[in-house]
mmCIF file of C-alpha atoms in Angstrom:
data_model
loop_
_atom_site.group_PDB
_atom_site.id
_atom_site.type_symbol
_atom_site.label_atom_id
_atom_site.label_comp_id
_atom_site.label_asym_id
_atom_site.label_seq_id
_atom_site.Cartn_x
_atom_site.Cartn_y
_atom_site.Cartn_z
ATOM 1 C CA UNK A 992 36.503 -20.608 -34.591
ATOM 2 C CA UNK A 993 33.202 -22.553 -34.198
ATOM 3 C CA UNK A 994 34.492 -25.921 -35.778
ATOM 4 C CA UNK A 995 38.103 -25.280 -33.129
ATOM 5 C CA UNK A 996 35.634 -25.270 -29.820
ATOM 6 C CA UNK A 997 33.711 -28.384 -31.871
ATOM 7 C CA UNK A 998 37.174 -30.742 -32.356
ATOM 8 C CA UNK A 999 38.632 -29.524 -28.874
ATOM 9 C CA UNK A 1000 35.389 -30.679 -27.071
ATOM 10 C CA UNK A 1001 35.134 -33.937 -29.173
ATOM 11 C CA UNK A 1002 39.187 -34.380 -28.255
ATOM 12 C CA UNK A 1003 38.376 -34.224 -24.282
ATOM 13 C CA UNK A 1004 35.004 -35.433 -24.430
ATOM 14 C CA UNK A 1005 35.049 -38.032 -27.143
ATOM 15 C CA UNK A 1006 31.646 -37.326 -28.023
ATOM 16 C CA UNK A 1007 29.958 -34.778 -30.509
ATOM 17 C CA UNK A 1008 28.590 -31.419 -29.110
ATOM 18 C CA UNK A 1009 24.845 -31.048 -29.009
ATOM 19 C CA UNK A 1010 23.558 -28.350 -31.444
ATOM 20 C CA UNK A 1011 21.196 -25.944 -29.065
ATOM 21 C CA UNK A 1012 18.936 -23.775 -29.771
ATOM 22 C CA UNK A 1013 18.535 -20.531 -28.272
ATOM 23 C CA UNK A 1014 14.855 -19.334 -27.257
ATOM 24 C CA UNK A 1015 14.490 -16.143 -26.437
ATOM 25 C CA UNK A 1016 11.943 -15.710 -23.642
ATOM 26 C CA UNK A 1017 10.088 -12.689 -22.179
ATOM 27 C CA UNK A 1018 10.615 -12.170 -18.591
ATOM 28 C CA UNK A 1019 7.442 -11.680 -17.578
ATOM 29 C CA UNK A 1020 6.808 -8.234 -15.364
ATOM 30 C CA UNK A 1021 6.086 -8.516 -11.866
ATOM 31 C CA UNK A 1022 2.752 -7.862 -10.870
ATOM 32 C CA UNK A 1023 1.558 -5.402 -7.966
ATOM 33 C CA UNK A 1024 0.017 -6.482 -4.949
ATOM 34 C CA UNK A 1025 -3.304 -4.064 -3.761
ATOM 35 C CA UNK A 1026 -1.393 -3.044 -1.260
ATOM 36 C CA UNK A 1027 1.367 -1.520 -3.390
ATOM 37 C CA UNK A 1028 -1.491 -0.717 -5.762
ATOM 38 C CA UNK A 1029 -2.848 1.361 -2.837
ATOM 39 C CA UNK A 1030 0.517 3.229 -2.099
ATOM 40 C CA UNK A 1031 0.448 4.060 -6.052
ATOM 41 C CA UNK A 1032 -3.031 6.022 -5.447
ATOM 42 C CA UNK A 1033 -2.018 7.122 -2.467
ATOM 43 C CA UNK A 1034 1.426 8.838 -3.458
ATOM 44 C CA UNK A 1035 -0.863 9.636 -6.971
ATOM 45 C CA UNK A 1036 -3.259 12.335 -4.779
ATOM 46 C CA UNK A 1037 -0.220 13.843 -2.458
ATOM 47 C CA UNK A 1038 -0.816 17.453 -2.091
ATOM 48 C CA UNK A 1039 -4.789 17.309 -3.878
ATOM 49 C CA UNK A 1040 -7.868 17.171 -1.692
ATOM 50 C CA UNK A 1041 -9.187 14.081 -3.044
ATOM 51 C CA UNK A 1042 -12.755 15.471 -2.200
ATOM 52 C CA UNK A 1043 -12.458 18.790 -3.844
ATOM 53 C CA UNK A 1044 -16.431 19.235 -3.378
ATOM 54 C CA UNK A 1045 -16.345 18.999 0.768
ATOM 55 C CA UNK A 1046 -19.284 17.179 1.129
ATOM 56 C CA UNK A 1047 -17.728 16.937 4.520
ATOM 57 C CA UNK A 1048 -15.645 19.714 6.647
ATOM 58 C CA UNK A 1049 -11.965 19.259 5.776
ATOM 59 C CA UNK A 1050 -11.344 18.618 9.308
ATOM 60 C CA UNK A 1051 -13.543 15.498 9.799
ATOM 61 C CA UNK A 1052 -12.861 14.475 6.072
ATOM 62 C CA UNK A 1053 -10.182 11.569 6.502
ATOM 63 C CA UNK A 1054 -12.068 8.571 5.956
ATOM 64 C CA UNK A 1055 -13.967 10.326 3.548
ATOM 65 C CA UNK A 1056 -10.807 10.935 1.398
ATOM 66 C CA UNK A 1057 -8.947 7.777 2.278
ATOM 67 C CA UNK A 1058 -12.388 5.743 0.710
ATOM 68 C CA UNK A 1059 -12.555 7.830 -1.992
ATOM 69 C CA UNK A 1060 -9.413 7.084 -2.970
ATOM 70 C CA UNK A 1061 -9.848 3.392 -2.063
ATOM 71 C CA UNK A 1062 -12.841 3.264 -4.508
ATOM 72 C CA UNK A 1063 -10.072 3.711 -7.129
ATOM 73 C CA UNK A 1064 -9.267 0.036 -6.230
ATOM 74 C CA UNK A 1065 -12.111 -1.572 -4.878
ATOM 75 C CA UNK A 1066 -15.043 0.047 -6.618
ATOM 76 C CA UNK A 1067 -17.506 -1.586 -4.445
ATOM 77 C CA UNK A 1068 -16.221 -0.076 -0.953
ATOM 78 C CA UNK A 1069 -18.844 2.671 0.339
ATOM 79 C CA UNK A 1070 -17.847 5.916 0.983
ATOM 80 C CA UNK A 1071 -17.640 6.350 4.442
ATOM 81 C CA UNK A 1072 -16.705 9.519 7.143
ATOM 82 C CA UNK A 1073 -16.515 8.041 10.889
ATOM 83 C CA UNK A 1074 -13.638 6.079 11.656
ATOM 84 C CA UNK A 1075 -15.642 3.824 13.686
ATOM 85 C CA UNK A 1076 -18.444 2.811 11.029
ATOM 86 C CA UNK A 1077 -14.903 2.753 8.707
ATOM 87 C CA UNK A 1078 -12.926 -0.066 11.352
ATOM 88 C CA UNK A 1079 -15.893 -2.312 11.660
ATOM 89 C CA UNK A 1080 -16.219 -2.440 7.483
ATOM 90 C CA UNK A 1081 -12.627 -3.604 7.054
ATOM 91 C CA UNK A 1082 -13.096 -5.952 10.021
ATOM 92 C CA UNK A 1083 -15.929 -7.553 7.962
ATOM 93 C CA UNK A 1084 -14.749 -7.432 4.802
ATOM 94 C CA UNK A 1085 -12.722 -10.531 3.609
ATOM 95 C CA UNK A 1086 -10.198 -8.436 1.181
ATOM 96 C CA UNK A 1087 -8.858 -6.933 4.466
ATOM 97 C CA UNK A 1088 -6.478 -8.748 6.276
ATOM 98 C CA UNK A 1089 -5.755 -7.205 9.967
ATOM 99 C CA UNK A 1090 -2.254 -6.858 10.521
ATOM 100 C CA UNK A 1091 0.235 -5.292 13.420
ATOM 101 C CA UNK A 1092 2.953 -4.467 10.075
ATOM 102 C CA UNK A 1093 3.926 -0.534 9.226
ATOM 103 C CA UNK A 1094 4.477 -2.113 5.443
ATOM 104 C CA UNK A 1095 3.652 0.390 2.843
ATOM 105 C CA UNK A 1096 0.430 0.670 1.712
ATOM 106 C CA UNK A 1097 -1.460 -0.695 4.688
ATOM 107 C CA UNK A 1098 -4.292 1.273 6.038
ATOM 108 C CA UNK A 1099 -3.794 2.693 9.568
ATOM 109 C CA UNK A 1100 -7.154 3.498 11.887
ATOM 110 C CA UNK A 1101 -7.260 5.039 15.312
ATOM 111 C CA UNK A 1102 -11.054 4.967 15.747
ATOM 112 C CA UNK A 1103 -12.696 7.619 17.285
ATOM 113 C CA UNK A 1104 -14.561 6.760 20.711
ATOM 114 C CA UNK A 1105 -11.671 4.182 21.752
ATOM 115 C CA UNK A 1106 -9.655 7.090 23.403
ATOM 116 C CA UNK A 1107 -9.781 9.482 26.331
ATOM 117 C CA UNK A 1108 -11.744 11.353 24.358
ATOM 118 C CA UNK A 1109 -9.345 14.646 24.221
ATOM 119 C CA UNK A 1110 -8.376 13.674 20.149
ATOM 120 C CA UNK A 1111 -10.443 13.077 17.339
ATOM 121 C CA UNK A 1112 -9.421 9.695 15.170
ATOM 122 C CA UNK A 1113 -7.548 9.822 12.241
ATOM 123 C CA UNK A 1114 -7.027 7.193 9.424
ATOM 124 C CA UNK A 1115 -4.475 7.118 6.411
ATOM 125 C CA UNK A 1116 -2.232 5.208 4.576
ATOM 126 C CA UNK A 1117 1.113 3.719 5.564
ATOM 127 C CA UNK A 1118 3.578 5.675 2.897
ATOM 128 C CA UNK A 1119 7.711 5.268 2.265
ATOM 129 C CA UNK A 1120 9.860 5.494 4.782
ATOM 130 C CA UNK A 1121 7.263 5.310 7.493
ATOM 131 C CA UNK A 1122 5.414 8.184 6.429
ATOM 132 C CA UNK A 1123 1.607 8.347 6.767
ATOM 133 C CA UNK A 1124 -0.603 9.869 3.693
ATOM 134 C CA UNK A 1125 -3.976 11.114 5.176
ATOM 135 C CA UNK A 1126 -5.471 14.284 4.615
ATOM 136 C CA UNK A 1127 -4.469 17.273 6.506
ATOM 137 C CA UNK A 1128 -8.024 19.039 8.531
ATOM 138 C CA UNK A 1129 -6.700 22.622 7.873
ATOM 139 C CA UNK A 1130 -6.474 22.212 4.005
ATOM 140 C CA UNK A 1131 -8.100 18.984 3.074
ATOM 141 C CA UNK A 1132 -5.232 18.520 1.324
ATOM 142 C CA UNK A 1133 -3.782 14.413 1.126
ATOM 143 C CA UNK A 1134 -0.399 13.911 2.583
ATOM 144 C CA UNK A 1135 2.234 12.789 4.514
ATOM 145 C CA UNK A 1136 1.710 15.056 8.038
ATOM 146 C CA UNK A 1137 2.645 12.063 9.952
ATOM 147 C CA UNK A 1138 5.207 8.974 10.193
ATOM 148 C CA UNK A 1139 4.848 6.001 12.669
ATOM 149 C CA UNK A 1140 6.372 7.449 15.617
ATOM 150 C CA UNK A 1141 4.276 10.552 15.344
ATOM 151 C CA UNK A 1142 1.301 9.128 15.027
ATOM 152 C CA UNK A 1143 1.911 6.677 17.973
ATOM 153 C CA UNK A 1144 2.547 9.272 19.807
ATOM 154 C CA UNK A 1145 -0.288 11.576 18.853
ATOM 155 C CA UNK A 1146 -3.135 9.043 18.506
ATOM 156 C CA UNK A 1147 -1.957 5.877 20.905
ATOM 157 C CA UNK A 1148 -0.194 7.734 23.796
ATOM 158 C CA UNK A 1149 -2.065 11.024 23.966
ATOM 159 C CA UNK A 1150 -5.008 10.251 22.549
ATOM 160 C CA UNK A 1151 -5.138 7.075 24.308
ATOM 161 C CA UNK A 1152 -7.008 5.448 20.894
ATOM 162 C CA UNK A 1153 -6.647 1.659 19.741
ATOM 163 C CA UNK A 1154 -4.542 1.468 16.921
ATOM 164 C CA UNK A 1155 -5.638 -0.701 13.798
ATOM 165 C CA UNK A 1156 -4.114 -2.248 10.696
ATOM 166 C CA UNK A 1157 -4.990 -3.750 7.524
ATOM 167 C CA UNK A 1158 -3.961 -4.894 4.344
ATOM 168 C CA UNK A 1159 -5.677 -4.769 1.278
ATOM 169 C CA UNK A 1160 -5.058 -8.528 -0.021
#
């Protein structure tokens, strides 16, 4: 069958085939961005307190549990527990890149002190599906409480706070 394909190509072509070789090649695996690094660790503590010793009150613990998990990734980050003190550290720090994107995996802040003062701040991490991973102030548990529009409404328009983004690049 070979040498039939070889004399029909030679009759229309007038010229010999060239022998090929075949290489097989690995297709290399795409690599993860931090961001989508961060959504892995972030989806990897859903329903654990990620500060099972409560070195702070459950109810003040989201920056607390959102930097411990962060550490995961970026060893060097301090642990921090005040939204404010956390805001002005990503604002510094080069590997954060402000955004105004809901893309998974971003960190969300509404700082404390930048409101009416009637709601505490709040930070987590932008999930699927526009769900928000922080960690709930009744259990300490980490998850998904909140989506955009919720916490829009809750922490922008209630609350009055500034709302903040960043991604992890």
């Amino acid at each position: 069958m070979k040498e039939l394909f070889k004399n029909l190509y030679y009759a229309f072509f007038k010229e010999e085939l060239i022998n090929t070789v075949y290489v097989e090649k690995e297709i290399p695996k795409p690599v993860k961005s931090n961001r989508e690094k961060l959504l892995d660790l972030a989806i990897a503590h859903y329903n654990t307190d990620p500060t099972p010793k409560d070195e702070q009150p459950d109810e003040y613990a989201c920056v607390h549990s959102l930097t411990t998990i962060l550490k995961k990734l970026v060893p060097d980050i301090e642990i921090m527990i005040y939204t404010p003190t956390f805001l002005k550290a990503l604002q510094k720090d080069k590997r954060f890149k402000p955004t105004t994107e809901f893309k998974e995996g971003n960190i969300i802040i509404s700082p404390t002190l930048s409101g009416n003062g009637t709601i505490v701040g709040h930070t987590g991490i932008i999930g699927k599906e526009g769900k928000i991973y922080s960690n709930a102030s009744s259990t300490g548990l980490w998850y998904d409480k909140y989506d955009n529009v919720s916490w829009i409404s809750r922490y922008s328009r209630q609350g009055e706070l500034e709302l903040y983004l960043f991604e992890l690049i």
